[in-house]
Amino acid sequence: MAKWQRPTVDTKFHIDLDWWKKQNRDIRIFLRQSLCEECRQAYGDVEHLGEVDSVDPETAEVVREDALWSTLRSCCSTKPDYITPNTPIIDSIFLTFAANGNQPLSPQELYERLDRRPAATILRMLTGGQVYLGIRPV
Ligand SMILES: [Zn+2]
C-alpha cells in the first residue's frame, strides 16, 4: 500500500465512484436531481439513457460517455441556477465535479471556481473523517 500522506490544499480530489458502489448508492439518481428543468422533462427515463459519443475538448478524441454526465456538462451546468449561493458547499463541490466530467481538482482550485469558502476550510471539510458524496483524494 502507498504511504498515506496528509492531504493539502493542493491535493487533487474527485468523486470516487467506487465509494458509491461500496455504499450501494446509485450516483445516477443523485446526478439526475441536478439536471436542469428542461432536461429533467426531456429525459424522464434517464436510467436508460446509456452512452453517447463525446469529443474530448483537449485531445479532440471521440470517447464514449455516460449520457447523464454528458448532459450535465454540456447543458445543465451552464445554467445560472446550477449552483446558487444557497447550494450547500459540499453539493457545490460535487456539482463542480459533475460539470467537469470528474476531472480532479484541489481545494485551492475549488476555492477559485466556487469563491465560497477558503481553500483551507474546503480541505478540512473534505478530510474531516466522514466522506461526503464520495469526494475523496485521487
Ligand atoms: Zn440541461
PDB file of C-alpha atoms and ligand atoms in Angstrom:
ATOM      1  CA  MET A   1       0.000   0.000   0.000  1.00  0.00           C
ATOM      2  CA  ALA A   2       1.219   3.514  -0.787  1.00  0.00           C
ATOM      3  CA  LYS A   3       2.295   5.581   2.158  1.00  0.00           C
ATOM      4  CA  TRP A   4      -0.561   7.760   3.316  1.00  0.00           C
ATOM      5  CA  GLN A   5       0.165  11.440   3.045  1.00  0.00           C
ATOM      6  CA  ARG A   6      -1.764  14.160   4.718  1.00  0.00           C
ATOM      7  CA  PRO A   7      -3.762  15.991   2.037  1.00  0.00           C
ATOM      8  CA  THR A   8      -3.026  19.683   1.495  1.00  0.00           C
ATOM      9  CA  VAL A   9      -4.895  22.448  -0.334  1.00  0.00           C
ATOM     10  CA  ASP A  10      -3.039  21.294  -3.450  1.00  0.00           C
ATOM     11  CA  THR A  11      -4.062  17.634  -3.161  1.00  0.00           C
ATOM     12  CA  LYS A  12      -6.356  16.629  -6.018  1.00  0.00           C
ATOM     13  CA  PHE A  13      -9.818  15.351  -5.141  1.00  0.00           C
ATOM     14  CA  HIS A  14     -12.531  13.799  -7.287  1.00  0.00           C
ATOM     15  CA  ILE A  15     -15.764  11.846  -6.944  1.00  0.00           C
ATOM     16  CA  ASP A  16     -14.733   8.297  -6.070  1.00  0.00           C
ATOM     17  CA  LEU A  17     -17.192   6.125  -7.968  1.00  0.00           C
ATOM     18  CA  ASP A  18     -16.043   3.032  -6.065  1.00  0.00           C
ATOM     19  CA  TRP A  19     -17.185   4.696  -2.869  1.00  0.00           C
ATOM     20  CA  TRP A  20     -20.696   4.969  -4.336  1.00  0.00           C
ATOM     21  CA  LYS A  21     -20.626   1.311  -5.322  1.00  0.00           C
ATOM     22  CA  LYS A  22     -19.435   0.253  -1.869  1.00  0.00           C
ATOM     23  CA  GLN A  23     -22.151   2.330  -0.228  1.00  0.00           C
ATOM     24  CA  ASN A  24     -24.623   0.672  -2.556  1.00  0.00           C
ATOM     25  CA  ARG A  25     -25.812   4.067  -3.691  1.00  0.00           C
ATOM     26  CA  ASP A  26     -26.573   4.969  -7.294  1.00  0.00           C
ATOM     27  CA  ILE A  27     -24.790   8.153  -8.249  1.00  0.00           C
ATOM     28  CA  ARG A  28     -27.026   8.497 -11.308  1.00  0.00           C
ATOM     29  CA  ILE A  29     -30.068   9.089  -9.116  1.00  0.00           C
ATOM     30  CA  PHE A  30     -28.185  11.882  -7.423  1.00  0.00           C
ATOM     31  CA  LEU A  31     -26.918  13.299 -10.708  1.00  0.00           C
ATOM     32  CA  ARG A  32     -30.381  13.175 -12.153  1.00  0.00           C
ATOM     33  CA  GLN A  33     -31.628  15.549  -9.461  1.00  0.00           C
ATOM     34  CA  SER A  34     -29.063  18.038 -10.709  1.00  0.00           C
ATOM     35  CA  LEU A  35     -30.438  18.174 -14.236  1.00  0.00           C
ATOM     36  CA  CYS A  36     -31.976  21.449 -15.297  1.00  0.00           C
ATOM     37  CA  GLU A  37     -35.727  21.738 -15.663  1.00  0.00           C
ATOM     38  CA  GLU A  38     -35.758  21.109 -19.432  1.00  0.00           C
ATOM     39  CA  CYS A  39     -33.510  18.074 -19.279  1.00  0.00           C
ATOM     40  CA  ARG A  40     -35.447  16.566 -16.433  1.00  0.00           C
ATOM     41  CA  GLN A  41     -38.576  16.755 -18.568  1.00  0.00           C
ATOM     42  CA  ALA A  42     -36.822  15.639 -21.746  1.00  0.00           C
ATOM     43  CA  TYR A  43     -35.211  12.625 -20.066  1.00  0.00           C
ATOM     44  CA  GLY A  44     -37.970  11.130 -17.996  1.00  0.00           C
ATOM     45  CA  ASP A  45     -36.230   7.791 -18.034  1.00  0.00           C
ATOM     46  CA  VAL A  46     -32.662   8.815 -17.526  1.00  0.00           C
ATOM     47  CA  GLU A  47     -31.549   5.403 -16.232  1.00  0.00           C
ATOM     48  CA  HIS A  48     -31.862   4.051 -19.742  1.00  0.00           C
ATOM     49  CA  LEU A  49     -30.050   6.881 -21.465  1.00  0.00           C
ATOM     50  CA  GLY A  50     -26.922   4.813 -21.928  1.00  0.00           C
ATOM     51  CA  GLU A  51     -23.826   6.295 -23.504  1.00  0.00           C
ATOM     52  CA  VAL A  52     -23.200   8.929 -26.123  1.00  0.00           C
ATOM     53  CA  ASP A  53     -20.225   9.928 -28.234  1.00  0.00           C
ATOM     54  CA  SER A  54     -18.423  12.844 -26.734  1.00  0.00           C
ATOM     55  CA  VAL A  55     -15.421  14.802 -28.003  1.00  0.00           C
ATOM     56  CA  ASP A  56     -12.633  15.361 -25.515  1.00  0.00           C
ATOM     57  CA  PRO A  57     -12.012  19.134 -25.632  1.00  0.00           C
ATOM     58  CA  GLU A  58      -8.283  18.697 -25.122  1.00  0.00           C
ATOM     59  CA  THR A  59      -7.386  15.774 -27.347  1.00  0.00           C
ATOM     60  CA  ALA A  60     -10.329  16.092 -29.807  1.00  0.00           C
ATOM     61  CA  GLU A  61     -10.660  12.349 -29.354  1.00  0.00           C
ATOM     62  CA  VAL A  62     -14.137  10.828 -29.537  1.00  0.00           C
ATOM     63  CA  VAL A  63     -14.918   8.888 -26.371  1.00  0.00           C
ATOM     64  CA  ARG A  64     -17.969   7.069 -25.096  1.00  0.00           C
ATOM     65  CA  GLU A  65     -19.504   8.880 -22.167  1.00  0.00           C
ATOM     66  CA  ASP A  66     -22.429   8.302 -19.872  1.00  0.00           C
ATOM     67  CA  ALA A  67     -25.247  10.415 -21.306  1.00  0.00           C
ATOM     68  CA  LEU A  68     -26.153  11.770 -17.909  1.00  0.00           C
ATOM     69  CA  TRP A  69     -22.661  13.140 -17.220  1.00  0.00           C
ATOM     70  CA  SER A  70     -22.513  14.456 -20.757  1.00  0.00           C
ATOM     71  CA  THR A  71     -25.832  16.291 -20.428  1.00  0.00           C
ATOM     72  CA  LEU A  72     -24.858  17.803 -17.093  1.00  0.00           C
ATOM     73  CA  ARG A  73     -21.612  19.077 -18.540  1.00  0.00           C
ATOM     74  CA  SER A  74     -22.840  20.393 -21.859  1.00  0.00           C
ATOM     75  CA  CYS A  75     -26.219  21.771 -20.792  1.00  0.00           C
ATOM     76  CA  CYS A  76     -27.348  21.902 -17.173  1.00  0.00           C
ATOM     77  CA  SER A  77     -24.093  23.100 -15.614  1.00  0.00           C
ATOM     78  CA  THR A  78     -24.131  26.118 -17.941  1.00  0.00           C
ATOM     79  CA  LYS A  79     -27.459  27.302 -16.499  1.00  0.00           C
ATOM     80  CA  PRO A  80     -27.259  30.109 -13.939  1.00  0.00           C
ATOM     81  CA  ASP A  81     -29.131  28.163 -11.265  1.00  0.00           C
ATOM     82  CA  TYR A  82     -26.952  25.029 -11.462  1.00  0.00           C
ATOM     83  CA  ILE A  83     -25.048  26.191  -8.382  1.00  0.00           C
ATOM     84  CA  THR A  84     -26.604  29.032  -6.419  1.00  0.00           C
ATOM     85  CA  PRO A  85     -25.471  30.843  -3.261  1.00  0.00           C
ATOM     86  CA  ASN A  86     -27.981  28.644  -1.411  1.00  0.00           C
ATOM     87  CA  THR A  87     -26.481  25.374  -2.635  1.00  0.00           C
ATOM     88  CA  PRO A  88     -24.700  23.688   0.295  1.00  0.00           C
ATOM     89  CA  ILE A  89     -20.950  23.939  -0.177  1.00  0.00           C
ATOM     90  CA  ILE A  90     -20.423  20.192  -0.324  1.00  0.00           C
ATOM     91  CA  ASP A  91     -23.115  19.877  -3.005  1.00  0.00           C
ATOM     92  CA  SER A  92     -21.477  22.728  -4.890  1.00  0.00           C
ATOM     93  CA  ILE A  93     -18.206  20.821  -4.874  1.00  0.00           C
ATOM     94  CA  PHE A  94     -19.946  17.675  -6.082  1.00  0.00           C
ATOM     95  CA  LEU A  95     -21.704  19.606  -8.848  1.00  0.00           C
ATOM     96  CA  THR A  96     -18.404  21.161  -9.905  1.00  0.00           C
ATOM     97  CA  PHE A  97     -17.011  17.669 -10.488  1.00  0.00           C
ATOM     98  CA  ALA A  98     -20.220  16.588 -12.223  1.00  0.00           C
ATOM     99  CA  ALA A  99     -19.850  19.565 -14.567  1.00  0.00           C
ATOM    100  CA  ASN A 100     -16.238  18.920 -15.488  1.00  0.00           C
ATOM    101  CA  GLY A 101     -16.543  15.193 -16.116  1.00  0.00           C
ATOM    102  CA  ASN A 102     -14.971  14.413 -12.714  1.00  0.00           C
ATOM    103  CA  GLN A 103     -11.583  15.911 -13.544  1.00  0.00           C
ATOM    104  CA  PRO A 104      -9.575  16.042 -10.294  1.00  0.00           C
ATOM    105  CA  LEU A 105      -9.384  19.434  -8.568  1.00  0.00           C
ATOM    106  CA  SER A 106      -7.586  20.592  -5.432  1.00  0.00           C
ATOM    107  CA  PRO A 107      -9.269  22.574  -2.624  1.00  0.00           C
ATOM    108  CA  GLN A 108      -7.367  25.589  -3.932  1.00  0.00           C
ATOM    109  CA  GLU A 109      -8.880  25.142  -7.407  1.00  0.00           C
ATOM    110  CA  LEU A 110     -12.327  24.518  -5.935  1.00  0.00           C
ATOM    111  CA  TYR A 111     -11.995  27.729  -3.991  1.00  0.00           C
ATOM    112  CA  GLU A 112     -11.091  29.609  -7.183  1.00  0.00           C
ATOM    113  CA  ARG A 113     -14.095  28.193  -9.015  1.00  0.00           C
ATOM    114  CA  LEU A 114     -16.679  28.488  -6.262  1.00  0.00           C
ATOM    115  CA  ASP A 115     -15.389  31.518  -4.359  1.00  0.00           C
ATOM    116  CA  ARG A 116     -17.361  30.445  -1.319  1.00  0.00           C
ATOM    117  CA  ARG A 117     -15.029  29.162   1.367  1.00  0.00           C
ATOM    118  CA  PRO A 118     -11.265  29.448   1.794  1.00  0.00           C
ATOM    119  CA  ALA A 119      -9.256  26.537   0.428  1.00  0.00           C
ATOM    120  CA  ALA A 120      -8.219  25.505   3.948  1.00  0.00           C
ATOM    121  CA  THR A 121     -11.878  25.253   5.008  1.00  0.00           C
ATOM    122  CA  ILE A 122     -12.715  23.135   1.955  1.00  0.00           C
ATOM    123  CA  LEU A 123      -9.759  20.898   2.773  1.00  0.00           C
ATOM    124  CA  ARG A 124     -10.978  20.449   6.361  1.00  0.00           C
ATOM    125  CA  MET A 125     -14.481  19.583   5.150  1.00  0.00           C
ATOM    126  CA  LEU A 126     -13.188  17.003   2.698  1.00  0.00           C
ATOM    127  CA  THR A 127     -10.802  15.364   5.154  1.00  0.00           C
ATOM    128  CA  GLY A 128     -12.795  15.641   8.376  1.00  0.00           C
ATOM    129  CA  GLY A 129     -13.201  11.897   8.715  1.00  0.00           C
ATOM    130  CA  GLN A 130     -16.553  11.473   7.026  1.00  0.00           C
ATOM    131  CA  VAL A 131     -16.678  11.102   3.235  1.00  0.00           C
ATOM    132  CA  TYR A 132     -19.334  13.309   1.691  1.00  0.00           C
ATOM    133  CA  LEU A 133     -20.832  12.250  -1.643  1.00  0.00           C
ATOM    134  CA  GLY A 134     -17.792  10.142  -2.385  1.00  0.00           C
ATOM    135  CA  ILE A 135     -15.483  13.148  -2.672  1.00  0.00           C
ATOM    136  CA  ARG A 136     -12.026  11.803  -1.843  1.00  0.00           C
ATOM    137  CA  PRO A 137      -8.385  12.341  -2.715  1.00  0.00           C
ATOM    138  CA  VAL A 138      -7.435  10.873  -6.090  1.00  0.00           C
TER     139      VAL A 138
HETATM  140 ZN    ZN B   1     -29.945  20.647 -19.032  1.00  0.00          ZN
END
